Amino acid sequence: MPVPVLYDGVKLELGFRLDILVEDLVVIEVKSVEALANVHHKQLLTYLKLYNKKLGILVNFNTDSIANSIFRKVIGL
């Protein structure tokens, strides 16, 4: 799902795309990497701010234990 970016009244075509938006409330960012980096967490927070959402979930599927690879991010709840 494309994420609109407005800066100083100008729409920027930067190519941000949400992986999944559930019920117009929860942003889910899906990864399949050896290890999640800080940039992945920051990416989800950026999407939450740009899309004006409060709850996000970051999931890495490239792991032996999925339970240790799900992170919840909350802004302003």
PDB file of N, CA and C in Angstrom:
ATOM      1  N   MET A   1       0.856  -1.174   0.000  1.00  0.00           N
ATOM      2  CA  MET A   1       0.000   0.000   0.000  1.00  0.00           C
ATOM      3  C   MET A   1       0.899   1.233   0.000  1.00  0.00           C
ATOM      4  N   PRO A   2       0.741   2.136  -0.942  1.00  0.00           N
ATOM      5  CA  PRO A   2       1.587   3.326  -0.999  1.00  0.00           C
ATOM      6  C   PRO A   2       1.333   4.257   0.184  1.00  0.00           C
ATOM      7  N   VAL A   3       2.396   4.885   0.645  1.00  0.00           N
ATOM      8  CA  VAL A   3       2.302   5.845   1.749  1.00  0.00           C
ATOM      9  C   VAL A   3       2.527   7.242   1.184  1.00  0.00           C
ATOM     10  N   PRO A   4       1.519   8.105   1.246  1.00  0.00           N
ATOM     11  CA  PRO A   4       1.709   9.465   0.732  1.00  0.00           C
ATOM     12  C   PRO A   4       2.611  10.277   1.656  1.00  0.00           C
ATOM     13  N   VAL A   5       3.500  11.046   1.072  1.00  0.00           N
ATOM     14  CA  VAL A   5       4.390  11.911   1.842  1.00  0.00           C
ATOM     15  C   VAL A   5       4.172  13.341   1.374  1.00  0.00           C
ATOM     16  N   LEU A   6       3.744  14.193   2.287  1.00  0.00           N
ATOM     17  CA  LEU A   6       3.573  15.611   1.988  1.00  0.00           C
ATOM     18  C   LEU A   6       4.621  16.401   2.749  1.00  0.00           C
ATOM     19  N   TYR A   7       5.346  17.265   2.036  1.00  0.00           N
ATOM     20  CA  TYR A   7       6.348  18.115   2.664  1.00  0.00           C
ATOM     21  C   TYR A   7       6.137  19.530   2.172  1.00  0.00           C
ATOM     22  N   ASP A   8       5.832  20.403   3.099  1.00  0.00           N
ATOM     23  CA  ASP A   8       5.625  21.814   2.780  1.00  0.00           C
ATOM     24  C   ASP A   8       4.573  21.977   1.677  1.00  0.00           C
ATOM     25  N   GLY A   9       3.516  21.158   1.756  1.00  0.00           N
ATOM     26  CA  GLY A   9       2.422  21.242   0.805  1.00  0.00           C
ATOM     27  C   GLY A   9       2.668  20.572  -0.528  1.00  0.00           C
ATOM     28  N   VAL A  10       3.822  19.903  -0.679  1.00  0.00           N
ATOM     29  CA  VAL A  10       4.166  19.245  -1.942  1.00  0.00           C
ATOM     30  C   VAL A  10       4.164  17.738  -1.728  1.00  0.00           C
ATOM     31  N   LYS A  11       3.463  17.007  -2.603  1.00  0.00           N
ATOM     32  CA  LYS A  11       3.449  15.554  -2.520  1.00  0.00           C
ATOM     33  C   LYS A  11       4.736  15.007  -3.117  1.00  0.00           C
ATOM     34  N   LEU A  12       5.455  14.204  -2.314  1.00  0.00           N
ATOM     35  CA  LEU A  12       6.716  13.624  -2.754  1.00  0.00           C
ATOM     36  C   LEU A  12       6.508  12.166  -3.148  1.00  0.00           C
ATOM     37  N   GLU A  13       7.052  11.786  -4.277  1.00  0.00           N
ATOM     38  CA  GLU A  13       6.977  10.399  -4.749  1.00  0.00           C
ATOM     39  C   GLU A  13       8.258   9.681  -4.331  1.00  0.00           C
ATOM     40  N   LEU A  14       8.286   9.175  -3.094  1.00  0.00           N
ATOM     41  CA  LEU A  14       9.492   8.555  -2.564  1.00  0.00           C
ATOM     42  C   LEU A  14       9.478   7.034  -2.627  1.00  0.00           C
ATOM     43  N   GLY A  15       8.346   6.460  -2.903  1.00  0.00           N
ATOM     44  CA  GLY A  15       8.290   5.014  -3.025  1.00  0.00           C
ATOM     45  C   GLY A  15       8.103   4.270  -1.720  1.00  0.00           C
ATOM     46  N   PHE A  16       7.614   4.922  -0.663  1.00  0.00           N
ATOM     47  CA  PHE A  16       7.300   4.204   0.566  1.00  0.00           C
ATOM     48  C   PHE A  16       6.077   3.333   0.343  1.00  0.00           C
ATOM     49  N   ARG A  17       6.124   2.099   0.841  1.00  0.00           N
ATOM     50  CA  ARG A  17       4.989   1.188   0.703  1.00  0.00           C
ATOM     51  C   ARG A  17       4.839   0.371   1.973  1.00  0.00           C
ATOM     52  N   LEU A  18       3.629   0.383   2.532  1.00  0.00           N
ATOM     53  CA  LEU A  18       3.316  -0.467   3.677  1.00  0.00           C
ATOM     54  C   LEU A  18       3.160  -1.895   3.188  1.00  0.00           C
ATOM     55  N   ASP A  19       3.610  -2.853   4.000  1.00  0.00           N
ATOM     56  CA  ASP A  19       3.397  -4.255   3.635  1.00  0.00           C
ATOM     57  C   ASP A  19       1.934  -4.634   3.835  1.00  0.00           C
ATOM     58  N   ILE A  20       1.412  -4.387   5.047  1.00  0.00           N
ATOM     59  CA  ILE A  20       0.028  -4.758   5.351  1.00  0.00           C
ATOM     60  C   ILE A  20      -0.574  -3.696   6.267  1.00  0.00           C
ATOM     61  N   LEU A  21      -1.812  -3.311   5.992  1.00  0.00           N
ATOM     62  CA  LEU A  21      -2.567  -2.421   6.869  1.00  0.00           C
ATOM     63  C   LEU A  21      -3.852  -3.154   7.238  1.00  0.00           C
ATOM     64  N   VAL A  22      -4.024  -3.438   8.540  1.00  0.00           N
ATOM     65  CA  VAL A  22      -5.159  -4.221   9.017  1.00  0.00           C
ATOM     66  C   VAL A  22      -6.229  -3.297   9.582  1.00  0.00           C
ATOM     67  N   GLU A  23      -7.436  -3.387   9.024  1.00  0.00           N
ATOM     68  CA  GLU A  23      -8.591  -2.628   9.514  1.00  0.00           C
ATOM     69  C   GLU A  23      -8.313  -1.125   9.626  1.00  0.00           C
ATOM     70  N   ASP A  24      -7.416  -0.622   8.800  1.00  0.00           N
ATOM     71  CA  ASP A  24      -7.036   0.794   8.810  1.00  0.00           C
ATOM     72  C   ASP A  24      -6.513   1.237  10.181  1.00  0.00           C
ATOM     73  N   LEU A  25      -5.990   0.288  10.955  1.00  0.00           N
ATOM     74  CA  LEU A  25      -5.512   0.577  12.316  1.00  0.00           C
ATOM     75  C   LEU A  25      -4.086   0.120  12.580  1.00  0.00           C
ATOM     76  N   VAL A  26      -3.723  -1.069  12.124  1.00  0.00           N
ATOM     77  CA  VAL A  26      -2.448  -1.684  12.488  1.00  0.00           C
ATOM     78  C   VAL A  26      -1.578  -1.846  11.256  1.00  0.00           C
ATOM     79  N   VAL A  27      -0.361  -1.301  11.321  1.00  0.00           N
ATOM     80  CA  VAL A  27       0.620  -1.441  10.252  1.00  0.00           C
ATOM     81  C   VAL A  27       1.471  -2.668  10.567  1.00  0.00           C
ATOM     82  N   ILE A  28       1.567  -3.591   9.616  1.00  0.00           N
ATOM     83  CA  ILE A  28       2.404  -4.774   9.790  1.00  0.00           C
ATOM     84  C   ILE A  28       3.524  -4.712   8.767  1.00  0.00           C
ATOM     85  N   GLU A  29       4.755  -4.740   9.264  1.00  0.00           N
ATOM     86  CA  GLU A  29       5.942  -4.709   8.407  1.00  0.00           C
ATOM     87  C   GLU A  29       6.570  -6.101   8.451  1.00  0.00           C
ATOM     88  N   VAL A  30       6.667  -6.737   7.296  1.00  0.00           N
ATOM     89  CA  VAL A  30       7.153  -8.109   7.193  1.00  0.00           C
ATOM     90  C   VAL A  30       8.579  -8.104   6.657  1.00  0.00           C
ATOM     91  N   LYS A  31       9.439  -8.872   7.325  1.00  0.00           N
ATOM     92  CA  LYS A  31      10.835  -9.010   6.901  1.00  0.00           C
ATOM     93  C   LYS A  31      11.193 -10.486   6.825  1.00  0.00           C
ATOM     94  N   SER A  32      12.231 -10.791   6.078  1.00  0.00           N
ATOM     95  CA  SER A  32      12.831 -12.114   6.059  1.00  0.00           C
ATOM     96  C   SER A  32      14.333 -11.911   5.932  1.00  0.00           C
ATOM     97  N   VAL A  33      14.949 -11.589   7.067  1.00  0.00           N
ATOM     98  CA  VAL A  33      16.374 -11.264   7.111  1.00  0.00           C
ATOM     99  C   VAL A  33      17.047 -12.088   8.207  1.00  0.00           C
ATOM    100  N   GLU A  34      18.377 -12.222   8.127  1.00  0.00           N
ATOM    101  CA  GLU A  34      19.125 -12.969   9.140  1.00  0.00           C
ATOM    102  C   GLU A  34      18.872 -12.423  10.538  1.00  0.00           C
ATOM    103  N   ALA A  35      18.924 -11.106  10.657  1.00  0.00           N
ATOM    104  CA  ALA A  35      18.685 -10.455  11.955  1.00  0.00           C
ATOM    105  C   ALA A  35      18.093  -9.077  11.693  1.00  0.00           C
ATOM    106  N   LEU A  36      17.125  -8.714  12.502  1.00  0.00           N
ATOM    107  CA  LEU A  36      16.550  -7.377  12.387  1.00  0.00           C
ATOM    108  C   LEU A  36      17.562  -6.351  12.868  1.00  0.00           C
ATOM    109  N   ALA A  37      17.654  -5.255  12.151  1.00  0.00           N
ATOM    110  CA  ALA A  37      18.544  -4.157  12.513  1.00  0.00           C
ATOM    111  C   ALA A  37      17.704  -2.991  13.039  1.00  0.00           C
ATOM    112  N   ASN A  38      18.367  -2.039  13.662  1.00  0.00           N
ATOM    113  CA  ASN A  38      17.672  -0.842  14.155  1.00  0.00           C
ATOM    114  C   ASN A  38      16.895  -0.149  13.044  1.00  0.00           C
ATOM    115  N   VAL A  39      17.420  -0.185  11.831  1.00  0.00           N
ATOM    116  CA  VAL A  39      16.762   0.492  10.718  1.00  0.00           C
ATOM    117  C   VAL A  39      15.381  -0.105  10.442  1.00  0.00           C
ATOM    118  N   HIS A  40      15.194  -1.389  10.674  1.00  0.00           N
ATOM    119  CA  HIS A  40      13.885  -2.017  10.455  1.00  0.00           C
ATOM    120  C   HIS A  40      12.858  -1.496  11.459  1.00  0.00           C
ATOM    121  N   HIS A  41      13.269  -1.337  12.702  1.00  0.00           N
ATOM    122  CA  HIS A  41      12.384  -0.783  13.732  1.00  0.00           C
ATOM    123  C   HIS A  41      12.043   0.676  13.418  1.00  0.00           C
ATOM    124  N   LYS A  42      13.061   1.432  12.990  1.00  0.00           N
ATOM    125  CA  LYS A  42      12.848   2.839  12.643  1.00  0.00           C
ATOM    126  C   LYS A  42      11.954   2.979  11.414  1.00  0.00           C
ATOM    127  N   GLN A  43      12.083   2.054  10.481  1.00  0.00           N
ATOM    128  CA  GLN A  43      11.232   2.076   9.287  1.00  0.00           C
ATOM    129  C   GLN A  43       9.764   1.953   9.685  1.00  0.00           C
ATOM    130  N   LEU A  44       9.455   1.033  10.582  1.00  0.00           N
ATOM    131  CA  LEU A  44       8.078   0.864  11.032  1.00  0.00           C
ATOM    132  C   LEU A  44       7.583   2.114  11.755  1.00  0.00           C
ATOM    133  N   LEU A  45       8.404   2.694  12.608  1.00  0.00           N
ATOM    134  CA  LEU A  45       8.011   3.927  13.302  1.00  0.00           C
ATOM    135  C   LEU A  45       7.760   5.062  12.315  1.00  0.00           C
ATOM    136  N   THR A  46       8.570   5.135  11.278  1.00  0.00           N
ATOM    137  CA  THR A  46       8.378   6.158  10.242  1.00  0.00           C
ATOM    138  C   THR A  46       7.045   5.960   9.539  1.00  0.00           C
ATOM    139  N   TYR A  47       6.712   4.718   9.191  1.00  0.00           N
ATOM    140  CA  TYR A  47       5.427   4.436   8.548  1.00  0.00           C
ATOM    141  C   TYR A  47       4.267   4.807   9.452  1.00  0.00           C
ATOM    142  N   LEU A  48       4.384   4.524  10.741  1.00  0.00           N
ATOM    143  CA  LEU A  48       3.327   4.889  11.681  1.00  0.00           C
ATOM    144  C   LEU A  48       3.119   6.403  11.695  1.00  0.00           C
ATOM    145  N   LYS A  49       4.208   7.139  11.721  1.00  0.00           N
ATOM    146  CA  LYS A  49       4.109   8.606  11.750  1.00  0.00           C
ATOM    147  C   LYS A  49       3.553   9.154  10.440  1.00  0.00           C
ATOM    148  N   LEU A  50       4.043   8.649   9.306  1.00  0.00           N
ATOM    149  CA  LEU A  50       3.587   9.133   8.004  1.00  0.00           C
ATOM    150  C   LEU A  50       2.118   8.820   7.759  1.00  0.00           C
ATOM    151  N   TYR A  51       1.673   7.675   8.232  1.00  0.00           N
ATOM    152  CA  TYR A  51       0.310   7.238   7.981  1.00  0.00           C
ATOM    153  C   TYR A  51      -0.630   7.587   9.130  1.00  0.00           C
ATOM    154  N   ASN A  52      -0.073   8.252  10.151  1.00  0.00           N
ATOM    155  CA  ASN A  52      -0.845   8.698  11.315  1.00  0.00           C
ATOM    156  C   ASN A  52      -1.559   7.526  12.007  1.00  0.00           C
ATOM    157  N   LYS A  53      -0.810   6.454  12.232  1.00  0.00           N
ATOM    158  CA  LYS A  53      -1.327   5.273  12.931  1.00  0.00           C
ATOM    159  C   LYS A  53      -0.611   5.148  14.275  1.00  0.00           C
ATOM    160  N   LYS A  54      -1.213   4.419  15.200  1.00  0.00           N
ATOM    161  CA  LYS A  54      -0.668   4.303  16.540  1.00  0.00           C
ATOM    162  C   LYS A  54      -0.024   2.956  16.836  1.00  0.00           C
ATOM    163  N   LEU A  55      -0.384   1.917  16.107  1.00  0.00           N
ATOM    164  CA  LEU A  55       0.087   0.573  16.417  1.00  0.00           C
ATOM    165  C   LEU A  55       0.704  -0.090  15.197  1.00  0.00           C
ATOM    166  N   GLY A  56       1.889  -0.683  15.403  1.00  0.00           N
ATOM    167  CA  GLY A  56       2.560  -1.401  14.331  1.00  0.00           C
ATOM    168  C   GLY A  56       3.180  -2.682  14.850  1.00  0.00           C
ATOM    169  N   ILE A  57       3.348  -3.644  13.955  1.00  0.00           N
ATOM    170  CA  ILE A  57       3.972  -4.914  14.296  1.00  0.00           C
ATOM    171  C   ILE A  57       5.043  -5.215  13.255  1.00  0.00           C
ATOM    172  N   LEU A  58       6.228  -5.531  13.753  1.00  0.00           N
ATOM    173  CA  LEU A  58       7.358  -5.898  12.906  1.00  0.00           C
ATOM    174  C   LEU A  58       7.588  -7.394  13.080  1.00  0.00           C
ATOM    175  N   VAL A  59       7.611  -8.133  11.954  1.00  0.00           N
ATOM    176  CA  VAL A  59       7.763  -9.587  12.005  1.00  0.00           C
ATOM    177  C   VAL A  59       8.907 -10.003  11.088  1.00  0.00           C
ATOM    178  N   ASN A  60       9.815 -10.827  11.623  1.00  0.00           N
ATOM    179  CA  ASN A  60      10.878 -11.411  10.815  1.00  0.00           C
ATOM    180  C   ASN A  60      10.615 -12.909  10.687  1.00  0.00           C
ATOM    181  N   PHE A  61      10.388 -13.386   9.468  1.00  0.00           N
ATOM    182  CA  PHE A  61      10.069 -14.788   9.240  1.00  0.00           C
ATOM    183  C   PHE A  61      11.302 -15.662   9.026  1.00  0.00           C
ATOM    184  N   ASN A  62      12.478 -15.067   8.901  1.00  0.00           N
ATOM    185  CA  ASN A  62      13.696 -15.842   8.684  1.00  0.00           C
ATOM    186  C   ASN A  62      14.344 -16.149  10.036  1.00  0.00           C
ATOM    187  N   THR A  63      13.698 -17.018  10.796  1.00  0.00           N
ATOM    188  CA  THR A  63      14.169 -17.327  12.139  1.00  0.00           C
ATOM    189  C   THR A  63      13.722 -18.720  12.546  1.00  0.00           C
ATOM    190  N   ASP A  64      14.409 -19.281  13.539  1.00  0.00           N
ATOM    191  CA  ASP A  64      14.015 -20.584  14.073  1.00  0.00           C
ATOM    192  C   ASP A  64      12.841 -20.462  15.033  1.00  0.00           C
ATOM    193  N   SER A  65      12.725 -19.303  15.688  1.00  0.00           N
ATOM    194  CA  SER A  65      11.660 -19.097  16.666  1.00  0.00           C
ATOM    195  C   SER A  65      10.899 -17.816  16.334  1.00  0.00           C
ATOM    196  N   ILE A  66       9.739 -17.955  15.732  1.00  0.00           N
ATOM    197  CA  ILE A  66       8.949 -16.786  15.343  1.00  0.00           C
ATOM    198  C   ILE A  66       8.514 -15.994  16.568  1.00  0.00           C
ATOM    199  N   ALA A  67       8.357 -16.659  17.704  1.00  0.00           N
ATOM    200  CA  ALA A  67       7.922 -15.975  18.932  1.00  0.00           C
ATOM    201  C   ALA A  67       8.910 -14.891  19.356  1.00  0.00           C
ATOM    202  N   ASN A  68      10.184 -15.074  19.050  1.00  0.00           N
ATOM    203  CA  ASN A  68      11.207 -14.090  19.402  1.00  0.00           C
ATOM    204  C   ASN A  68      11.455 -13.081  18.288  1.00  0.00           C
ATOM    205  N   SER A  69      10.643 -13.130  17.248  1.00  0.00           N
ATOM    206  CA  SER A  69      10.858 -12.262  16.087  1.00  0.00           C
ATOM    207  C   SER A  69       9.655 -11.394  15.758  1.00  0.00           C
ATOM    208  N   ILE A  70       8.796 -11.162  16.740  1.00  0.00           N
ATOM    209  CA  ILE A  70       7.637 -10.293  16.578  1.00  0.00           C
ATOM    210  C   ILE A  70       7.760  -9.132  17.567  1.00  0.00           C
ATOM    211  N   PHE A  71       7.712  -7.918  17.048  1.00  0.00           N
ATOM    212  CA  PHE A  71       7.885  -6.730  17.878  1.00  0.00           C
ATOM    213  C   PHE A  71       6.712  -5.786  17.668  1.00  0.00           C
ATOM    214  N   ARG A  72       6.169  -5.278  18.766  1.00  0.00           N
ATOM    215  CA  ARG A  72       5.059  -4.322  18.714  1.00  0.00           C
ATOM    216  C   ARG A  72       5.610  -2.928  18.950  1.00  0.00           C
ATOM    217  N   LYS A  73       5.168  -1.991  18.132  1.00  0.00           N
ATOM    218  CA  LYS A  73       5.552  -0.591  18.272  1.00  0.00           C
ATOM    219  C   LYS A  73       4.279   0.230  18.488  1.00  0.00           C
ATOM    220  N   VAL A  74       4.311   1.106  19.460  1.00  0.00           N
ATOM    221  CA  VAL A  74       3.145   1.905  19.808  1.00  0.00           C
ATOM    222  C   VAL A  74       3.556   3.378  19.872  1.00  0.00           C
ATOM    223  N   ILE A  75       2.726   4.228  19.274  1.00  0.00           N
ATOM    224  CA  ILE A  75       2.938   5.680  19.341  1.00  0.00           C
ATOM    225  C   ILE A  75       1.675   6.309  19.918  1.00  0.00           C
ATOM    226  N   GLY A  76       1.800   6.942  21.071  1.00  0.00           N
ATOM    227  CA  GLY A  76       0.712   7.751  21.622  1.00  0.00           C
ATOM    228  C   GLY A  76      -0.506   7.022  22.134  1.00  0.00           C
ATOM    229  N   LEU A  77      -0.385   5.787  22.563  1.00  0.00           N
ATOM    230  CA  LEU A  77      -1.538   5.092  23.152  1.00  0.00           C
ATOM    231  C   LEU A  77      -1.501   5.214  24.657  1.00  0.00           C
TER     232      LEU A  77
END
